[in-house]
Short mmCIF file of C-alpha atoms in Angstrom, two decimals:
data_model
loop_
_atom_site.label_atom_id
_atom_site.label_comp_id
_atom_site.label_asym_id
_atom_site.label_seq_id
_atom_site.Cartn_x
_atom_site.Cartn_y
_atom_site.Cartn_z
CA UNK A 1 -53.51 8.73 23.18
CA UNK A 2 -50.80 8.53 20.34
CA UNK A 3 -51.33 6.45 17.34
CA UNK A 4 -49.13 4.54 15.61
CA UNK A 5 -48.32 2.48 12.45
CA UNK A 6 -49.28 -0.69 12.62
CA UNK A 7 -45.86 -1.89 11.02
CA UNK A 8 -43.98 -0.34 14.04
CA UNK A 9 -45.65 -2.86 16.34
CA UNK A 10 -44.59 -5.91 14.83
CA UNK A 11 -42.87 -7.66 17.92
CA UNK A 12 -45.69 -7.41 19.68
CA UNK A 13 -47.46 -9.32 17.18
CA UNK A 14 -44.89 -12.09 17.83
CA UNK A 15 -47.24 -13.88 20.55
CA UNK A 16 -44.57 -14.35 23.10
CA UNK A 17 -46.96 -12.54 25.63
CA UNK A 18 -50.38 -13.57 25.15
CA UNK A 19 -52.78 -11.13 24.18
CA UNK A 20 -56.81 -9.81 25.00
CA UNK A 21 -59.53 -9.80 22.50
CA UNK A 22 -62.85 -7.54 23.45
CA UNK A 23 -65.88 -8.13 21.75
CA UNK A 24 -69.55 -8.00 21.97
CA UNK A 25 -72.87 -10.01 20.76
CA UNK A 26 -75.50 -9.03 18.75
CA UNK A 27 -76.70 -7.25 21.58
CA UNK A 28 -73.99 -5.84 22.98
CA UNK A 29 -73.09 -7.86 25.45
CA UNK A 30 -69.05 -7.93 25.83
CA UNK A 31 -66.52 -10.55 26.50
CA UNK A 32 -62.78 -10.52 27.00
CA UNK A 33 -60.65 -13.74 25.87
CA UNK A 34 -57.36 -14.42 26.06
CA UNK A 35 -55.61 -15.22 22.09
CA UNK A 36 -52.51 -16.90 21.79
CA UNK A 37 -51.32 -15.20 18.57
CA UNK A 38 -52.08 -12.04 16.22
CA UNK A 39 -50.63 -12.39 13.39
CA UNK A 40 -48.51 -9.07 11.07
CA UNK A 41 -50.23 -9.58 7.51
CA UNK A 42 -49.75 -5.90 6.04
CA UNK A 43 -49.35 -2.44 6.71
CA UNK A 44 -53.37 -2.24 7.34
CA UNK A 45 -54.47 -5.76 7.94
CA UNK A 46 -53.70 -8.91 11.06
CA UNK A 47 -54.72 -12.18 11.33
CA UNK A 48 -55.47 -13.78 14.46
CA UNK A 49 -55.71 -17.70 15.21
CA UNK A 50 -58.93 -19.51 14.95
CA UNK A 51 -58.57 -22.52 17.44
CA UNK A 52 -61.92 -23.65 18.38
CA UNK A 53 -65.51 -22.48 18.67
CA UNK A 54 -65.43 -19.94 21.46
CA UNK A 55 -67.33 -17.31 22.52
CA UNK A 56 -64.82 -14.57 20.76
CA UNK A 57 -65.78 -16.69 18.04
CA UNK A 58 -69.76 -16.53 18.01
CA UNK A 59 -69.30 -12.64 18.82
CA UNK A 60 -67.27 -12.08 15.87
CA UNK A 61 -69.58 -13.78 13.47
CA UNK A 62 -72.51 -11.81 14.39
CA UNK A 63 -70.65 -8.85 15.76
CA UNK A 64 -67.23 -8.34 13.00
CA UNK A 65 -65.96 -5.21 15.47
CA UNK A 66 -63.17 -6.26 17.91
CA UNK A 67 -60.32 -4.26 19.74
CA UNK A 68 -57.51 -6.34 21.06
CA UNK A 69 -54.77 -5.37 23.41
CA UNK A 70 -50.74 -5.79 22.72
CA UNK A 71 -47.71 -5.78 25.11
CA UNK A 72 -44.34 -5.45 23.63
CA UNK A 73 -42.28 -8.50 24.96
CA UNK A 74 -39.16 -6.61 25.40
CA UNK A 75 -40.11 -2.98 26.16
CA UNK A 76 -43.53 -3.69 28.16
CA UNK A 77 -45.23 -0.99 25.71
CA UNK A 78 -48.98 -1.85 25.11
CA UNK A 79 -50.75 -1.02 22.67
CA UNK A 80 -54.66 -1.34 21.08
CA UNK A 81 -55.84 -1.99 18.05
CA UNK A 82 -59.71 -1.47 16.38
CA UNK A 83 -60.44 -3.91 14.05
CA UNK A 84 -63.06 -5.11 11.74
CA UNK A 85 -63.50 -8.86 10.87
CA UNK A 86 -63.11 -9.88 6.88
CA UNK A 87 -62.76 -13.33 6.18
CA UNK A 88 -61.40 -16.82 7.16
CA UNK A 89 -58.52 -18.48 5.35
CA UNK A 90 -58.60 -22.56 6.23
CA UNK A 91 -55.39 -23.16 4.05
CA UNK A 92 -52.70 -21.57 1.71
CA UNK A 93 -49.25 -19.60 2.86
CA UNK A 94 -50.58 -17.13 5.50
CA UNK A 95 -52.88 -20.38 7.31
CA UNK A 96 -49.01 -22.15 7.37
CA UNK A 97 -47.27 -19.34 8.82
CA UNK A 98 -49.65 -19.48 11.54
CA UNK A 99 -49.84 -23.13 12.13
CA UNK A 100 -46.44 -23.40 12.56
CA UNK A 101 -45.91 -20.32 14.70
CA UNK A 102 -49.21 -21.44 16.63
CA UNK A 103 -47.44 -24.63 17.45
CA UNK A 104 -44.57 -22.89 18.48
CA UNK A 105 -46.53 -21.48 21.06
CA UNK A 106 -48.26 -24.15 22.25
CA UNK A 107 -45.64 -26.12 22.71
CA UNK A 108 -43.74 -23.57 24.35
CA UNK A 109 -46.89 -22.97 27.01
CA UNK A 110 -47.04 -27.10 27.32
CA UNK A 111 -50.63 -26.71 25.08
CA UNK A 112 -49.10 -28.93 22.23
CA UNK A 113 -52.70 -31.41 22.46
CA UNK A 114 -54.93 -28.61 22.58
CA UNK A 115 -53.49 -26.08 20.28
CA UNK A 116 -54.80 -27.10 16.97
CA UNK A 117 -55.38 -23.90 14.33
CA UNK A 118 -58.68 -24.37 12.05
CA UNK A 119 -58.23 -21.06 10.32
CA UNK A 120 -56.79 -17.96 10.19
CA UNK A 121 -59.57 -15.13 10.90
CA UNK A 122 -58.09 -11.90 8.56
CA UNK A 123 -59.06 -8.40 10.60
CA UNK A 124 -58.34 -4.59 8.66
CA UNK A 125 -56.78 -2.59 11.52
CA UNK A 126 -58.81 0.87 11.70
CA UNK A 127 -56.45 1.94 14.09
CA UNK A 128 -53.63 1.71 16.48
CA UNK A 129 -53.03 3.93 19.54
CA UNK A 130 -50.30 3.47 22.53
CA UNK A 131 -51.98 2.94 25.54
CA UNK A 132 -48.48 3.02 27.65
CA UNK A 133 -45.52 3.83 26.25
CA UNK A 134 -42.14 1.74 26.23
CA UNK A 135 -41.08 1.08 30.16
CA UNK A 136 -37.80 -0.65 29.57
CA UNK A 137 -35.22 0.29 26.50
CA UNK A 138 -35.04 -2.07 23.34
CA UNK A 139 -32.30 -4.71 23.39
CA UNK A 140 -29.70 -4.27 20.97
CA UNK A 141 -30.11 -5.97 17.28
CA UNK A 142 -28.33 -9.53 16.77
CA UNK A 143 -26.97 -7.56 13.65
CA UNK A 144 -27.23 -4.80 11.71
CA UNK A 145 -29.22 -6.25 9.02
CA UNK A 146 -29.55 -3.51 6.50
CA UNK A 147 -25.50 -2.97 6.60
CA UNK A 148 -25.33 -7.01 6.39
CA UNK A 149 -27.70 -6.98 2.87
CA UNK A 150 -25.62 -3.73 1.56
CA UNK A 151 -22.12 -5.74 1.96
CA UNK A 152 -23.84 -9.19 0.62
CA UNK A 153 -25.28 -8.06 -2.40
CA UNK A 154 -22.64 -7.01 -4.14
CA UNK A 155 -20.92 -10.26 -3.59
CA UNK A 156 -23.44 -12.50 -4.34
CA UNK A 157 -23.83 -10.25 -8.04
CA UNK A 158 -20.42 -11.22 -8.74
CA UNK A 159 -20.71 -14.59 -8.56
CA UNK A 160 -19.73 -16.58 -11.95
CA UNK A 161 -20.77 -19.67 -10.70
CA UNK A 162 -23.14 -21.48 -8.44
CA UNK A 163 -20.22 -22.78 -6.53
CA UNK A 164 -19.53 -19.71 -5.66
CA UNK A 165 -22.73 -18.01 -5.17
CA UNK A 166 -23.27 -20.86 -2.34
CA UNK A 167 -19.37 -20.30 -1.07
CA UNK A 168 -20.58 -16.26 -0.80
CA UNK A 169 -23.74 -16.85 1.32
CA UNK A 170 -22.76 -19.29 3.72
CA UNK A 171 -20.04 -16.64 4.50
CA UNK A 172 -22.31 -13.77 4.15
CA UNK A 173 -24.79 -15.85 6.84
CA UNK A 174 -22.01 -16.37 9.46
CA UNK A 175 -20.50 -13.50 9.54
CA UNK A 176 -22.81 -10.41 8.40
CA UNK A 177 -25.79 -11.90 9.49
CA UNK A 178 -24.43 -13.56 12.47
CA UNK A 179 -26.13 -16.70 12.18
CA UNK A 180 -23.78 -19.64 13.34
CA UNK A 181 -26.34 -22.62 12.31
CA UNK A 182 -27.59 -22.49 8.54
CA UNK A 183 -28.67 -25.18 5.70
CA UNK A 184 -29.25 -24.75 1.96
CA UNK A 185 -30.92 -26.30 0.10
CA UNK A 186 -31.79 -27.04 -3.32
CA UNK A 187 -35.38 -28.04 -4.96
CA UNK A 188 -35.25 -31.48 -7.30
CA UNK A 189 -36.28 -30.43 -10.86
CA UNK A 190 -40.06 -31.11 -10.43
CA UNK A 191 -39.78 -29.86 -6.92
CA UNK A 192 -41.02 -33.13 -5.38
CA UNK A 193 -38.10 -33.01 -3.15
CA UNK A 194 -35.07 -30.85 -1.63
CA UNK A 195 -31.56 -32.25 -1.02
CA UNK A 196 -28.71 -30.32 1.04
CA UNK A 197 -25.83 -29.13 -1.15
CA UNK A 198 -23.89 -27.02 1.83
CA UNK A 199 -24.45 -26.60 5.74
CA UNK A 200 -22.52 -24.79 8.66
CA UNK A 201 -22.08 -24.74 12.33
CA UNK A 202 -22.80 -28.88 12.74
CA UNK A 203 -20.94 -31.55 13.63
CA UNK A 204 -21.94 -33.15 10.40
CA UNK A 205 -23.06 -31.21 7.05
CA UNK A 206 -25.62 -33.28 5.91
CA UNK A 207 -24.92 -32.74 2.27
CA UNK A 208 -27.22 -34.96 0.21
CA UNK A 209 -30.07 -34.89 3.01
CA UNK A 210 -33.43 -34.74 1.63
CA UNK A 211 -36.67 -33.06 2.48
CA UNK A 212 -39.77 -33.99 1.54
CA UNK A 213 -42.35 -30.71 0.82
CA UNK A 214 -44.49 -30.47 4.05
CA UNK A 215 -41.90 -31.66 6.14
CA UNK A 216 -40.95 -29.38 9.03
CA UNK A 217 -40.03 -25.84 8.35
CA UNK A 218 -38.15 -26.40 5.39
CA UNK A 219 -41.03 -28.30 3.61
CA UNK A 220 -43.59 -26.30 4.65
CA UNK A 221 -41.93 -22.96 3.40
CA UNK A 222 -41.04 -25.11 0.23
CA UNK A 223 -44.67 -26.03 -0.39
CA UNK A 224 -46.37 -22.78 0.35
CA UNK A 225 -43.63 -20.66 -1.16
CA UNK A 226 -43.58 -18.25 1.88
CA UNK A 227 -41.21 -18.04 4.80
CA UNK A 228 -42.06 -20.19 7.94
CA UNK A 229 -40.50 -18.75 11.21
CA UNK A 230 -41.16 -20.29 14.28
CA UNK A 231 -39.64 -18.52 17.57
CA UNK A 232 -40.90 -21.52 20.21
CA UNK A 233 -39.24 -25.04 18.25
CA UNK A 234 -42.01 -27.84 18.35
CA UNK A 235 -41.15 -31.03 17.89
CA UNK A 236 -43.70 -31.25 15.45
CA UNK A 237 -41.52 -29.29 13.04
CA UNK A 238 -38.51 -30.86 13.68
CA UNK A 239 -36.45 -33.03 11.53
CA UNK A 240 -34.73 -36.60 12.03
CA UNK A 241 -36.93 -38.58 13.35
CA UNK A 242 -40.35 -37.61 12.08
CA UNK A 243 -38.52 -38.12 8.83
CA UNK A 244 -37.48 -41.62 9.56
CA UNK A 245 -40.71 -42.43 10.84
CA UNK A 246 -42.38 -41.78 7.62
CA UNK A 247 -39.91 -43.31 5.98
CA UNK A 248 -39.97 -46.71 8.21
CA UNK A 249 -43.97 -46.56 6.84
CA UNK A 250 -43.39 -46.58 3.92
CA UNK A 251 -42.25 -49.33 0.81
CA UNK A 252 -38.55 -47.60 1.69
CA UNK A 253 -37.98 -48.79 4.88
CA UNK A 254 -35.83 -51.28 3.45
CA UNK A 255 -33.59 -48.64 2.35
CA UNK A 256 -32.80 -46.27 5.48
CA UNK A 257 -29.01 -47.37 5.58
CA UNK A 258 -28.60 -45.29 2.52
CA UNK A 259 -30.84 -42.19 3.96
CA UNK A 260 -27.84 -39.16 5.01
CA UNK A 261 -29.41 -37.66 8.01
CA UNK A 262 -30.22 -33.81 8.08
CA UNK A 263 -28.02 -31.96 10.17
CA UNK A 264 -29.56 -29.72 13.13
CA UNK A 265 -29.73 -28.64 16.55
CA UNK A 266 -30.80 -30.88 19.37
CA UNK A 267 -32.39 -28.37 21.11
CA UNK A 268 -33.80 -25.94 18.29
CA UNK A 269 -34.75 -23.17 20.35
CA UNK A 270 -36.24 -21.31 17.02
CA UNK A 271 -36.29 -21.61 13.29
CA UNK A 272 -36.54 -19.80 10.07
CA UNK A 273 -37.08 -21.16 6.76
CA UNK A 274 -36.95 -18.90 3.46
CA UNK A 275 -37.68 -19.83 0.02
CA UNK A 276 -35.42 -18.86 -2.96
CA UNK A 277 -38.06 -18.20 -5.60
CA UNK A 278 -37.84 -17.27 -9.57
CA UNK A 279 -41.36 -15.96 -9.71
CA UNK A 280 -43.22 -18.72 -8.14
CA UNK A 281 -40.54 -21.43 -9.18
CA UNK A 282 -38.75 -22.67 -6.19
CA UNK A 283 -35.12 -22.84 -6.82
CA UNK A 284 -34.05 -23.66 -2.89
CA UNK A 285 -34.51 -22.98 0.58
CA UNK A 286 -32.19 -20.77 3.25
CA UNK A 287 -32.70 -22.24 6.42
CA UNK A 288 -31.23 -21.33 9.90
CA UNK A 289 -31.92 -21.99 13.43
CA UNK A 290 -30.79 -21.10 17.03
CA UNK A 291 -30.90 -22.41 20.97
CA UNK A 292 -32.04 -19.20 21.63
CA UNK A 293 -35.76 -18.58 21.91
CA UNK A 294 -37.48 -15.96 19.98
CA UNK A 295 -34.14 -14.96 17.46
CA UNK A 296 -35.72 -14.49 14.53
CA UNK A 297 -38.21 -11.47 14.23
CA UNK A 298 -39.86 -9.94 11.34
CA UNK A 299 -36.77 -7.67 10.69
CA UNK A 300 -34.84 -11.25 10.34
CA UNK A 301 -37.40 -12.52 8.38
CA UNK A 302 -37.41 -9.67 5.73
CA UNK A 303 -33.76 -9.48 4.87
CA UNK A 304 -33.43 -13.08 4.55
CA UNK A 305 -36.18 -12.69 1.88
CA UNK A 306 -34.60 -10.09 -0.13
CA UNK A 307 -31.44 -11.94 0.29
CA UNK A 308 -33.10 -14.87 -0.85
CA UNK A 309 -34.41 -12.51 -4.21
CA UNK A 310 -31.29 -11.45 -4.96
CA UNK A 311 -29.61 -15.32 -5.04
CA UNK A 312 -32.27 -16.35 -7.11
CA UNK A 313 -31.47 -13.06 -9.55
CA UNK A 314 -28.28 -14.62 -9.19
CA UNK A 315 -29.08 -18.02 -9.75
CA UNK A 316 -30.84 -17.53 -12.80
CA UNK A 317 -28.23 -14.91 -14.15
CA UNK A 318 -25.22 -17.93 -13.68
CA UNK A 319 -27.88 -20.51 -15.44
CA UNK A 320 -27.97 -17.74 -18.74
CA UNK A 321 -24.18 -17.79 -18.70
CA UNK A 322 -23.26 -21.23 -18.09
CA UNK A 323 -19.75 -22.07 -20.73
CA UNK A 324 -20.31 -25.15 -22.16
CA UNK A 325 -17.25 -25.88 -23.76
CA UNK A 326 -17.67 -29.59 -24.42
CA UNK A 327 -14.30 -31.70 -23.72
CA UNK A 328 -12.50 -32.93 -26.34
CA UNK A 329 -12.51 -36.61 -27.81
CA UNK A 330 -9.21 -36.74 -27.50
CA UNK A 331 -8.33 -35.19 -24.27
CA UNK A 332 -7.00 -38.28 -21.99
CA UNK A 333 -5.36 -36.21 -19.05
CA UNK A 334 -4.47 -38.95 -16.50
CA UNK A 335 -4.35 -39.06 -13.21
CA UNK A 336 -2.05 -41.25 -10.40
CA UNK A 337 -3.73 -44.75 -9.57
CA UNK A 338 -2.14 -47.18 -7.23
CA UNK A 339 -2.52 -49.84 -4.57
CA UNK A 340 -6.19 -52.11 -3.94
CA UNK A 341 -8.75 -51.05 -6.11
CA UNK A 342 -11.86 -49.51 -4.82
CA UNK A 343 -14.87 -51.46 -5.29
CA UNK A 344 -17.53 -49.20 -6.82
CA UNK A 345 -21.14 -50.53 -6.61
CA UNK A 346 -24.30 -49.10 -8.75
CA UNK A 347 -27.77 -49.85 -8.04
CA UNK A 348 -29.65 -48.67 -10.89
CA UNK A 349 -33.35 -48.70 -9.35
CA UNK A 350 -31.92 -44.97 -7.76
CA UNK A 351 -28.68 -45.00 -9.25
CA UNK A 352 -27.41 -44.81 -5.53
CA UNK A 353 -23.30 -45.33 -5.98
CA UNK A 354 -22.00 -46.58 -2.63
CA UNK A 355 -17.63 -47.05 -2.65
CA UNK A 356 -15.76 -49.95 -0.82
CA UNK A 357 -19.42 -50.95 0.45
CA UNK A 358 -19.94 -47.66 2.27
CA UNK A 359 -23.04 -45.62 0.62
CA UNK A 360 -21.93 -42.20 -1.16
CA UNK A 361 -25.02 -40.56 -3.16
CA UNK A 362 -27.92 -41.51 -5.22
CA UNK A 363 -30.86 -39.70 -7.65
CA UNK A 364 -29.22 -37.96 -10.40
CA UNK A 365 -26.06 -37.21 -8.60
CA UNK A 366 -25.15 -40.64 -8.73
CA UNK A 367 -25.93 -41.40 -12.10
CA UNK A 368 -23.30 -38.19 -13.20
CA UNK A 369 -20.55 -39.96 -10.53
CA UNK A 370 -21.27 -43.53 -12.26
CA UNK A 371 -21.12 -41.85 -15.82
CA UNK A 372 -17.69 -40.43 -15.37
CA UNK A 373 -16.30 -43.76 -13.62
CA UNK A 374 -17.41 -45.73 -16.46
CA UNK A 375 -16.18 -43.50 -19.00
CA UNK A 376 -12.96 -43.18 -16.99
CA UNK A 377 -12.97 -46.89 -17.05
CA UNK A 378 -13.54 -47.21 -21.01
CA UNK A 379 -11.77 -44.18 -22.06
CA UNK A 380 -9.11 -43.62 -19.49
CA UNK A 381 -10.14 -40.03 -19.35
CA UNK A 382 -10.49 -37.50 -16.53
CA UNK A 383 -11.70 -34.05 -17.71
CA UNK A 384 -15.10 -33.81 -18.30
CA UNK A 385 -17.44 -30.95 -19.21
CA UNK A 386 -20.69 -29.74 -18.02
CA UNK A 387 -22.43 -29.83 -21.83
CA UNK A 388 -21.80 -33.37 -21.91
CA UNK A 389 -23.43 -34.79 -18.89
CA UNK A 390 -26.14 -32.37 -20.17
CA UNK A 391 -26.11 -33.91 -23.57
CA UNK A 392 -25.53 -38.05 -22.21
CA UNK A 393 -29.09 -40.20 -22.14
CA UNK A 394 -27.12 -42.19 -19.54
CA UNK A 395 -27.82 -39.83 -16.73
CA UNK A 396 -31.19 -39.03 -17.95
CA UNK A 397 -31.70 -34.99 -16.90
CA UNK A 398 -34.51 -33.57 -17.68
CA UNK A 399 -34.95 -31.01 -20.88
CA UNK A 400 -35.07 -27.94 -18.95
CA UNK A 401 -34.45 -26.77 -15.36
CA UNK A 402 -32.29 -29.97 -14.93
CA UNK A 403 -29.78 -28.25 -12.32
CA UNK A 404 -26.79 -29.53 -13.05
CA UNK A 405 -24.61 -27.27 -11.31
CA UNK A 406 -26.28 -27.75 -8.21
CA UNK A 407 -25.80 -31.55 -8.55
CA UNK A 408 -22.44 -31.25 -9.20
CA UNK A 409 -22.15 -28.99 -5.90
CA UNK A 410 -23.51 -32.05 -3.97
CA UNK A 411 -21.62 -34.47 -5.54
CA UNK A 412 -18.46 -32.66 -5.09
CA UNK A 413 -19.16 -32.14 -1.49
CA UNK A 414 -20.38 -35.44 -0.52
CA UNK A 415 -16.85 -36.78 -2.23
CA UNK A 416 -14.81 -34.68 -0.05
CA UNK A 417 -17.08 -35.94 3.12
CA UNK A 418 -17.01 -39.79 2.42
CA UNK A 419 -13.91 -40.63 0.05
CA UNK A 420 -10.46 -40.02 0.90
CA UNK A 421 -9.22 -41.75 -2.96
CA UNK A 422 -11.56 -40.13 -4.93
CA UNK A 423 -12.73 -36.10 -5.57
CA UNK A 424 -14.27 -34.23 -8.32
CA UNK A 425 -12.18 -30.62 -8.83
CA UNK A 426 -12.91 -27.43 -11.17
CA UNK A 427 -10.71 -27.50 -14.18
CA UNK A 428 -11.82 -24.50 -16.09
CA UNK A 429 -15.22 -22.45 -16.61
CA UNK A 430 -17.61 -25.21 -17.29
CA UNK A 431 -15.40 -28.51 -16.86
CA UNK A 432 -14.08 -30.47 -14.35
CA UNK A 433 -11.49 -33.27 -13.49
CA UNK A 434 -12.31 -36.60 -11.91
CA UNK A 435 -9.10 -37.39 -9.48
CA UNK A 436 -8.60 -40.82 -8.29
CA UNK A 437 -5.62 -41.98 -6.06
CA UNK A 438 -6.46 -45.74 -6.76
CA UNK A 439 -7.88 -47.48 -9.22
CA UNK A 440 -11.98 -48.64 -9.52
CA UNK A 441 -13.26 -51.46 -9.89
CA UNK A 442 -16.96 -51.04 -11.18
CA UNK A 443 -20.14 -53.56 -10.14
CA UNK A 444 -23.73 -52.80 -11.91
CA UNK A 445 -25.63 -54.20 -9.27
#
């Protein structure tokens, strides 16, 4: 029989065919079990799913020699695999992975109450040997991925802003990597929270939606700092309403009228969450998803992370160079006001901003869209720079890693949604104009 690297057999570590574990007692004695998922860890290691206490189980603990079977899902291929038990991992980024792939599965097979993963059992692979080669040819690839990250790079270098670094992977998502449904997302400065700043392929963009870490795909990946990728969709990893729910529990229920819903698919047929990382920072979250079962593999799953490297090489290379040209005192460019003032309301609790009664934004991004209305209002002025929202104790950012650009993303995004009379446009590196077709009336609430 041929051998073969274990790398090369990665779909068939995807669990969308089930497969067998052999192993023996103490004494010998052998047993064959069925395993819902072997997991790809490394080049020389798997991990496989640790549901309950089964006979595999008992074997391995006294017995740590195993050889499993594989079947390609798409080829028919099968392959075996010796292995040698390690160690148990009951939490952390690789017992996540798992989880959420395991309840992929199970919900998938109709197993969602009796798949329930209580660790992740870590094997070294002593070998790997084709048992029957590949019956069937492979399907072509969704895209060609490592043309896709060749043409993106570049671009995504060559960003001078983070308006434009987002503007350059949306793009670069949709049409290099061919994936029609995709979210990003930003963390909150003490990464307590992520909020939506851009969205594409739904009927509504969600910009402003928040996620909470350990929330679905996105949390989860968030929390653990490692890419979640689920090719079954559970409804225990989806969105909306699970959301709502906790909020409804909580001392915010009172507030759900001003919660923007997160966009998505009703009928997520698989997800993939990435994290954008400096170091072990978390700057954001790409996120995509698809009707179709099983369309994100491991090849999917490691371009998105480079791709995710390189924004955050990006990111942090825009922070460094950030003009902040502060506006003058005397600058008082105008702008054209007429007809029925808009009533502008402020709740200061969450500085959440809501315009002729209909809620707009909250969290810091309100706070910046209530500074410049009042100074507008005092001042008359328009242009505004990025130093000085920096620089006000009105809006209260943090010292460092305060993310203003990103907030200003959202804000400008979420004007252009909800407000037809008022919009925040780029008027120079660093500064920005406040447009307003009629004029405000203000309310501290």
């Amino acid at each position: 029989m041929s051998t073969v690297s274990l790398t090369a057999l990665r779909a068939a570590l995807e669990g969308a065919i089930p497969s067998e574990i052999a192993t023996c007692d103490a004494l010998g004695v052998p047993n064959v079990s069925v395993i819902s998922d072997v997991h790809y860890v490394d080049a020389e290691h798997v991990a496989i799913s640790y549901q309950f206490f089964s006979k595999t189980r008992a074997n391995i603990l006294a017995n740590p020699h195993a050889t499993v079977l594989l079947k390609h899902p798409n080829t028919c291929a099968q392959y075996r695999l010796q292995l040698t038990y390690l160690r148990t991992e009951l939490a952390g980024p690789l017992f996540e992975t798992m989880r959420a792939k395991l309840a992929g599965i199970a919900s998938h097979e109709g197993m969602s109450g009796i798949f329930h993963l209580l660790g992740a059992d870590i094997y070294h692979v002593n070998g790997a040997e084709i048992v029957r080669g590949d019956l069937l040819p492979l399907p072509p690839p969704h895209a060609p991925l490592l043309a896709a990250l060749r043409q993106t790079l570049p671009k995504l270098r060559a960003a001078r802003d983070l308006d434009g670094l987002v503007a350059v992977l949306l793009a670069a998502l949709r049409s290099e990597f061919r994936l029609p449904h995709v979210m990003l997302l930003v963390a909150d400065d003490s990464c307590d929270r992520l909020y939506t700043v851009a969205s594409q392929g739904y009927p509504e963009s969600g910009v402003g939606a928040e996620i909470l870490p350990g929330q679905g795909v996105i949390g989860v990946a968030a929390r653990e700092r490692t890419p979640i990728r689920i090719t079954h969709a559970t409804r225990d990893y989806l969105y909306g309403r699970a959301i709502r729910d906790a909020l409804r529990a909580s001392p915010m229920a009172a507030q759900l009228e001003t919660e923007i819903p997160l966009p998505g698919l009703p009928d997520s047929g698989s997800q993939i969450a990435v994290p954008i990382l400096d170091g072990q920072h978390l700057l954001g979250i790409i996120y995509a998803e698809s009707p179709e079962a099983g369309r994100f593999g491991y090849d999917e799953e490691d371009a998105l992370m480079i791709l995710a490297a390189e924004a955050a090489a990006a990111m942090r290379q825009i922070s460094t160079e950030a003009d902040d040209t502060f506006a003058a005192a005397d600058d008082l460019a105008t702008t054209t006001e007429s007809g029925t003032p808009m009533l502008v309301r402020h709740y200061p609790a969450d500085d959440s901003v809501f315009i002729d009664d209909e809620y707009v934004i909250k969290g810091v991004a309100g706070a910046i869209l209530w500074f410049l209305l009042s100074e507008h209002d005092r001042t008359g002025r328009v242009e505004f720079s990025n130093k000085e929202l920096r620089l006000s104790p009105k809006i209260r950012l943090p010292e460092f890693s305060e993310n203003l650009e990103a907030r200003l993303i959202l804000l400008r995004r979420r004007l252009a949604e909800r407000s037809q009379v008022l919009a925040l446009d780029k008027a120079g590196r660093g500064r920005f104009r406040l447009n307003l077709s009629r004029p405000v009336q203000l309310i501290e609430a």
